[in-house]
Amino acid sequence: MNDDQLLRYSRHILLDDVGIDGQQRLLASHALVIGAGGLGSPVLMYLATAGVGRITVVDHDTVDLTNLQRQIAHTTARVGTPKVASAAQTMSAINPGVEVVALQERADAARLEALVASADVVLDCSDNFATRHAVNAACVTHRKPLVSGAAIGFDGQVSVYDSRSDANPCYACIFPPDATFEEVRCATMGVFAPLVGIIGTVQAAEALKLLAGVGSSLAGRLQMLDARAMEWTDIRIARQPQCTVCASRSSG
Ligand SMILES: [Zn+2]
């Protein structure tokens, strides 16, 4: 690290759990973020402030006026521009030292296979089950830790699905792909503005911990938030032997 970096990251370096070594690990890391909306905004901004060296962000959408109530990486002046470009502009303004790879495209299964393979951690900030399952499948295949978040109305949830250890469940163990979950969208249901900030910030924290090697992760635990009562519920989640995604995963 040069003198500027030592200053920029000094409040992390001061932490015994991070230190120079942990900060170096962040700088050498590559995070893949799927979605640059409500969850993606705080995720991308905190990964950039914290100095994750390379951050790839994937989102096909453009900034809409209805996004600005909660998607804090974007601005009124950027309505109509690609979300990934808008987010990259925000991130570079905060920290020009991180490399941002902005991909304006839909993350389909084949593309995710390639993108996930080169990432150290994957953050699912998407808003639909099809994408969540495609991201999960790629993470299981490549044994990459997945930090998954969701938020709708006043309800949020967040967990880590870390298939580097055979003991841990994958996303599909908890939300089977063949089950019919009601797909609820912010466009129809609404979402409380800071809720996506709370859940996205927990995702950023978990990703930074995984990359820097700090503490223990949410793997095996699902955190659910009812923001009306501001009440968190911690649910233990287990790997399902009949899971169609990870059951055939070879052990060891
Ligand atoms: Zn599974």
GROMACS .gro file of C-alpha atoms and ligand atoms in nm:
model
  253
    1MET     CA    1   0.000   0.000   0.000
    2ASN     CA    2   0.115   0.353  -0.074
    3ASP     CA    3   0.080   0.646   0.169
    4ASP     CA    4  -0.259   0.748   0.028
    5GLN     CA    5  -0.393   0.397   0.075
    6LEU     CA    6  -0.254   0.375   0.428
    7LEU     CA    7  -0.449   0.693   0.510
    8ARG     CA    8  -0.764   0.602   0.319
    9TYR     CA    9  -0.791   0.263   0.485
   10SER     CA   10  -0.640   0.364   0.822
   11ARG     CA   11  -0.964   0.305   1.019
   12HIS     CA   12  -0.976  -0.050   0.891
   13ILE     CA   13  -0.605  -0.106   0.946
   14LEU     CA   14  -0.652   0.006   1.308
   15LEU     CA   15  -0.891  -0.283   1.365
   16ASP     CA   16  -0.706  -0.583   1.508
   17ASP     CA   17  -0.934  -0.814   1.310
   18VAL     CA   18  -0.847  -0.644   0.978
   19GLY     CA   19  -0.505  -0.480   1.002
   20ILE     CA   20  -0.264  -0.442   0.710
   21ASP     CA   21  -0.306  -0.805   0.609
   22GLY     CA   22  -0.685  -0.793   0.598
   23GLN     CA   23  -0.682  -0.469   0.402
   24GLN     CA   24  -0.433  -0.620   0.156
   25ARG     CA   25  -0.670  -0.913   0.111
   26LEU     CA   26  -0.956  -0.673   0.031
   27LEU     CA   27  -0.740  -0.487  -0.221
   28ALA     CA   28  -0.648  -0.816  -0.389
   29SER     CA   29  -1.010  -0.939  -0.402
   30HIS     CA   30  -1.270  -0.959  -0.677
   31ALA     CA   31  -1.638  -0.926  -0.585
   32LEU     CA   32  -1.921  -1.000  -0.828
   33VAL     CA   33  -2.243  -0.807  -0.762
   34ILE     CA   34  -2.564  -0.907  -0.939
   35GLY     CA   35  -2.798  -0.608  -0.945
   36ALA     CA   36  -2.735  -0.235  -0.904
   37GLY     CA   37  -3.070  -0.141  -0.746
   38GLY     CA   38  -3.184  -0.104  -0.387
   39LEU     CA   39  -2.964  -0.375  -0.237
   40GLY     CA   40  -2.686  -0.329  -0.491
   41SER     CA   41  -2.646   0.042  -0.417
   42PRO     CA   42  -2.519   0.015  -0.056
   43VAL     CA   43  -2.334  -0.307  -0.144
   44LEU     CA   44  -2.143  -0.142  -0.428
   45MET     CA   45  -2.074   0.176  -0.234
   46TYR     CA   46  -1.937  -0.005   0.074
   47LEU     CA   47  -1.728  -0.248  -0.132
   48ALA     CA   48  -1.580   0.058  -0.304
   49THR     CA   49  -1.519   0.259   0.015
   50ALA     CA   50  -1.356  -0.044   0.177
   51GLY     CA   51  -1.118  -0.095  -0.113
   52VAL     CA   52  -1.224  -0.424  -0.271
   53GLY     CA   53  -0.977  -0.413  -0.558
   54ARG     CA   54  -1.202  -0.530  -0.841
   55ILE     CA   55  -1.580  -0.506  -0.837
   56THR     CA   56  -1.786  -0.644  -1.124
   57VAL     CA   57  -2.148  -0.525  -1.135
   58VAL     CA   58  -2.412  -0.673  -1.364
   59ASP     CA   59  -2.752  -0.511  -1.434
   60HIS     CA   60  -2.943  -0.470  -1.760
   61ASP     CA   61  -3.167  -0.188  -1.639
   62THR     CA   62  -3.161   0.191  -1.664
   63VAL     CA   63  -3.223   0.439  -1.382
   64ASP     CA   64  -3.590   0.527  -1.341
   65LEU     CA   65  -3.742   0.809  -1.136
   66THR     CA   66  -3.923   0.548  -0.921
   67ASN     CA   67  -3.584   0.395  -0.825
   68LEU     CA   68  -3.450   0.707  -0.653
   69GLN     CA   69  -3.661   0.667  -0.336
   70ARG     CA   70  -3.421   0.388  -0.226
   71GLN     CA   71  -3.145   0.318  -0.482
   72ILE     CA   72  -2.889   0.553  -0.331
   73ALA     CA   73  -2.609   0.499  -0.584
   74HIS     CA   74  -2.812   0.682  -0.848
   75THR     CA   75  -2.907   1.048  -0.896
   76THR     CA   76  -3.183   1.251  -1.056
   77ALA     CA   77  -2.947   1.366  -1.330
   78ARG     CA   78  -2.881   1.003  -1.429
   79VAL     CA   79  -3.242   0.900  -1.488
   80GLY     CA   80  -3.247   0.713  -1.820
   81THR     CA   81  -2.879   0.609  -1.806
   82PRO     CA   82  -2.762   0.250  -1.741
   83LYS     CA   83  -2.764   0.160  -1.371
   84VAL     CA   84  -2.421  -0.003  -1.393
   85ALA     CA   85  -2.268   0.316  -1.540
   86SER     CA   86  -2.441   0.530  -1.279
   87ALA     CA   87  -2.322   0.307  -0.995
   88ALA     CA   88  -1.970   0.295  -1.138
   89GLN     CA   89  -1.964   0.676  -1.148
   90THR     CA   90  -2.065   0.693  -0.781
   91MET     CA   91  -1.808   0.430  -0.681
   92SER     CA   92  -1.522   0.594  -0.874
   93ALA     CA   93  -1.606   0.931  -0.721
   94ILE     CA   94  -1.581   0.777  -0.373
   95ASN     CA   95  -1.271   0.569  -0.443
   96PRO     CA   96  -1.086   0.600  -0.774
   97GLY     CA   97  -0.847   0.328  -0.655
   98VAL     CA   98  -1.087   0.039  -0.714
   99GLU     CA   99  -1.146  -0.115  -1.056
  100VAL     CA  100  -1.515  -0.126  -1.147
  101VAL     CA  101  -1.625  -0.356  -1.429
  102ALA     CA  102  -1.974  -0.241  -1.535
  103LEU     CA  103  -2.170  -0.493  -1.741
  104GLN     CA  104  -2.508  -0.378  -1.874
  105GLU     CA  105  -2.660  -0.715  -1.949
  106ARG     CA  106  -2.898  -0.976  -1.813
  107ALA     CA  107  -2.715  -1.233  -1.604
  108ASP     CA  108  -2.832  -1.559  -1.760
  109ALA     CA  109  -2.706  -1.901  -1.650
  110ALA     CA  110  -2.429  -1.935  -1.910
  111ARG     CA  111  -2.294  -1.585  -1.845
  112LEU     CA  112  -2.307  -1.636  -1.469
  113GLU     CA  113  -2.100  -1.955  -1.501
  114ALA     CA  114  -1.816  -1.751  -1.651
  115LEU     CA  115  -1.850  -1.450  -1.421
  116VAL     CA  116  -1.873  -1.649  -1.097
  117ALA     CA  117  -1.564  -1.855  -1.181
  118SER     CA  118  -1.337  -1.550  -1.153
  119ALA     CA  119  -1.493  -1.401  -0.837
  120ASP     CA  120  -1.383  -1.445  -0.475
  121VAL     CA  121  -1.730  -1.363  -0.342
  122VAL     CA  122  -2.069  -1.322  -0.510
  123LEU     CA  123  -2.343  -1.089  -0.388
  124ASP     CA  124  -2.696  -1.152  -0.509
  125CYS     CA  125  -2.878  -0.819  -0.511
  126SER     CA  126  -3.132  -0.922  -0.775
  127ASP     CA  127  -3.509  -0.903  -0.742
  128ASN     CA  128  -3.637  -1.234  -0.883
  129PHE     CA  129  -3.617  -1.606  -0.811
  130ALA     CA  130  -3.493  -1.706  -1.157
  131THR     CA  131  -3.179  -1.496  -1.120
  132ARG     CA  132  -3.129  -1.600  -0.757
  133HIS     CA  133  -3.139  -1.967  -0.855
  134ALA     CA  134  -2.904  -1.916  -1.151
  135VAL     CA  135  -2.656  -1.730  -0.928
  136ASN     CA  136  -2.681  -2.002  -0.663
  137ALA     CA  137  -2.624  -2.284  -0.913
  138ALA     CA  138  -2.311  -2.115  -1.048
  139CYS     CA  139  -2.182  -2.055  -0.694
  140VAL     CA  140  -2.235  -2.423  -0.603
  141THR     CA  141  -2.059  -2.536  -0.920
  142HIS     CA  142  -1.758  -2.315  -0.858
  143ARG     CA  143  -1.772  -2.337  -0.477
  144LYS     CA  144  -1.789  -1.962  -0.430
  145PRO     CA  145  -1.944  -1.801  -0.121
  146LEU     CA  146  -2.278  -1.636  -0.201
  147VAL     CA  147  -2.413  -1.346   0.004
  148SER     CA  148  -2.784  -1.332  -0.065
  149GLY     CA  149  -3.032  -1.062   0.030
  150ALA     CA  150  -3.395  -0.980  -0.041
  151ALA     CA  151  -3.631  -0.703   0.065
  152ILE     CA  152  -3.997  -0.625  -0.001
  153GLY     CA  153  -4.245  -0.411   0.185
  154PHE     CA  154  -4.110  -0.396   0.541
  155ASP     CA  155  -3.962  -0.748   0.533
  156GLY     CA  156  -3.604  -0.840   0.460
  157GLN     CA  157  -3.382  -1.144   0.474
  158VAL     CA  158  -3.012  -1.208   0.439
  159SER     CA  159  -2.780  -1.507   0.460
  160VAL     CA  160  -2.454  -1.654   0.333
  161TYR     CA  161  -2.458  -1.976   0.130
  162ASP     CA  162  -2.100  -2.095   0.141
  163SER     CA  163  -2.056  -2.419  -0.052
  164ARG     CA  164  -1.683  -2.428   0.016
  165SER     CA  165  -1.787  -2.635   0.319
  166ASP     CA  166  -2.000  -2.946   0.265
  167ALA     CA  167  -2.187  -2.877   0.590
  168ASN     CA  168  -2.346  -2.558   0.458
  169PRO     CA  169  -2.679  -2.532   0.275
  170CYS     CA  170  -2.712  -2.365  -0.063
  171TYR     CA  171  -2.991  -2.121  -0.152
  172ALA     CA  172  -3.190  -2.400  -0.319
  173CYS     CA  173  -3.181  -2.609   0.000
  174ILE     CA  174  -3.393  -2.337   0.164
  175PHE     CA  175  -3.590  -2.217  -0.140
  176PRO     CA  176  -3.630  -2.521  -0.369
  177PRO     CA  177  -3.637  -2.424  -0.739
  178ASP     CA  178  -3.942  -2.643  -0.804
  179ALA     CA  179  -4.146  -2.488  -0.521
  180THR     CA  180  -4.386  -2.211  -0.612
  181PHE     CA  181  -4.300  -1.898  -0.420
  182GLU     CA  182  -4.510  -1.597  -0.488
  183GLU     CA  183  -4.295  -1.356  -0.684
  184VAL     CA  184  -4.349  -1.017  -0.527
  185ARG     CA  185  -4.188  -0.711  -0.675
  186CYS     CA  186  -4.121  -0.365  -0.542
  187ALA     CA  187  -4.303  -0.229  -0.849
  188THR     CA  188  -4.630  -0.379  -0.729
  189MET     CA  189  -4.580  -0.424  -0.353
  190GLY     CA  190  -4.373  -0.121  -0.262
  191VAL     CA  191  -4.067  -0.124  -0.036
  192PHE     CA  192  -3.968   0.085   0.266
  193ALA     CA  193  -3.672   0.297   0.152
  194PRO     CA  194  -3.413   0.224   0.426
  195LEU     CA  195  -3.498  -0.148   0.436
  196VAL     CA  196  -3.288  -0.214   0.126
  197GLY     CA  197  -3.011  -0.010   0.287
  198ILE     CA  198  -3.020  -0.222   0.603
  199ILE     CA  199  -3.021  -0.554   0.420
  200GLY     CA  200  -2.767  -0.441   0.156
  201THR     CA  201  -2.536  -0.311   0.426
  202VAL     CA  202  -2.547  -0.648   0.606
  203GLN     CA  203  -2.460  -0.811   0.272
  204ALA     CA  204  -2.164  -0.575   0.229
  205ALA     CA  205  -2.048  -0.651   0.584
  206GLU     CA  206  -2.065  -1.027   0.529
  207ALA     CA  207  -1.877  -1.001   0.198
  208LEU     CA  208  -1.602  -0.786   0.349
  209LYS     CA  209  -1.569  -1.027   0.643
  210LEU     CA  210  -1.538  -1.323   0.405
  211LEU     CA  211  -1.278  -1.146   0.190
  212ALA     CA  212  -1.070  -1.009   0.477
  213GLY     CA  213  -1.100  -1.326   0.686
  214VAL     CA  214  -1.281  -1.164   0.980
  215GLY     CA  215  -1.507  -1.335   1.232
  216SER     CA  216  -1.767  -1.592   1.133
  217SER     CA  217  -2.024  -1.559   0.856
  218LEU     CA  218  -2.401  -1.603   0.838
  219ALA     CA  219  -2.353  -1.944   0.670
  220GLY     CA  220  -2.614  -2.182   0.812
  221ARG     CA  221  -2.823  -1.895   0.950
  222LEU     CA  222  -3.098  -1.694   0.784
  223GLN     CA  223  -3.157  -1.350   0.931
  224MET     CA  224  -3.510  -1.221   0.881
  225LEU     CA  225  -3.606  -0.861   0.957
  226ASP     CA  226  -3.951  -0.720   1.026
  227ALA     CA  227  -3.878  -0.350   0.997
  228ARG     CA  228  -4.222  -0.250   1.130
  229ALA     CA  229  -4.122  -0.381   1.473
  230MET     CA  230  -3.747  -0.363   1.390
  231GLU     CA  231  -3.726  -0.722   1.500
  232TRP     CA  232  -3.464  -0.967   1.371
  233THR     CA  233  -3.528  -1.341   1.370
  234ASP     CA  234  -3.232  -1.576   1.343
  235ILE     CA  235  -3.321  -1.911   1.183
  236ARG     CA  236  -3.083  -2.206   1.168
  237ILE     CA  237  -3.083  -2.352   0.818
  238ALA     CA  238  -2.946  -2.691   0.717
  239ARG     CA  239  -2.831  -2.853   0.398
  240GLN     CA  240  -3.103  -3.070   0.241
  241PRO     CA  241  -2.984  -3.413   0.121
  242GLN     CA  242  -3.245  -3.411  -0.157
  243CYS     CA  243  -3.154  -3.062  -0.284
  244THR     CA  244  -3.158  -3.071  -0.664
  245VAL     CA  245  -2.869  -2.824  -0.686
  246CYS     CA  246  -2.611  -2.927  -0.426
  247ALA     CA  247  -2.697  -3.287  -0.334
  248SER     CA  248  -2.479  -3.428  -0.610
  249ARG     CA  249  -2.192  -3.197  -0.521
  250SER     CA  250  -1.884  -3.409  -0.466
  251SER     CA  251  -1.751  -3.400  -0.116
  252GLY     CA  252  -1.402  -3.291  -0.020
  253ZN      ZN  253  -2.868  -2.716  -0.183
   0.00000   0.00000   0.00000
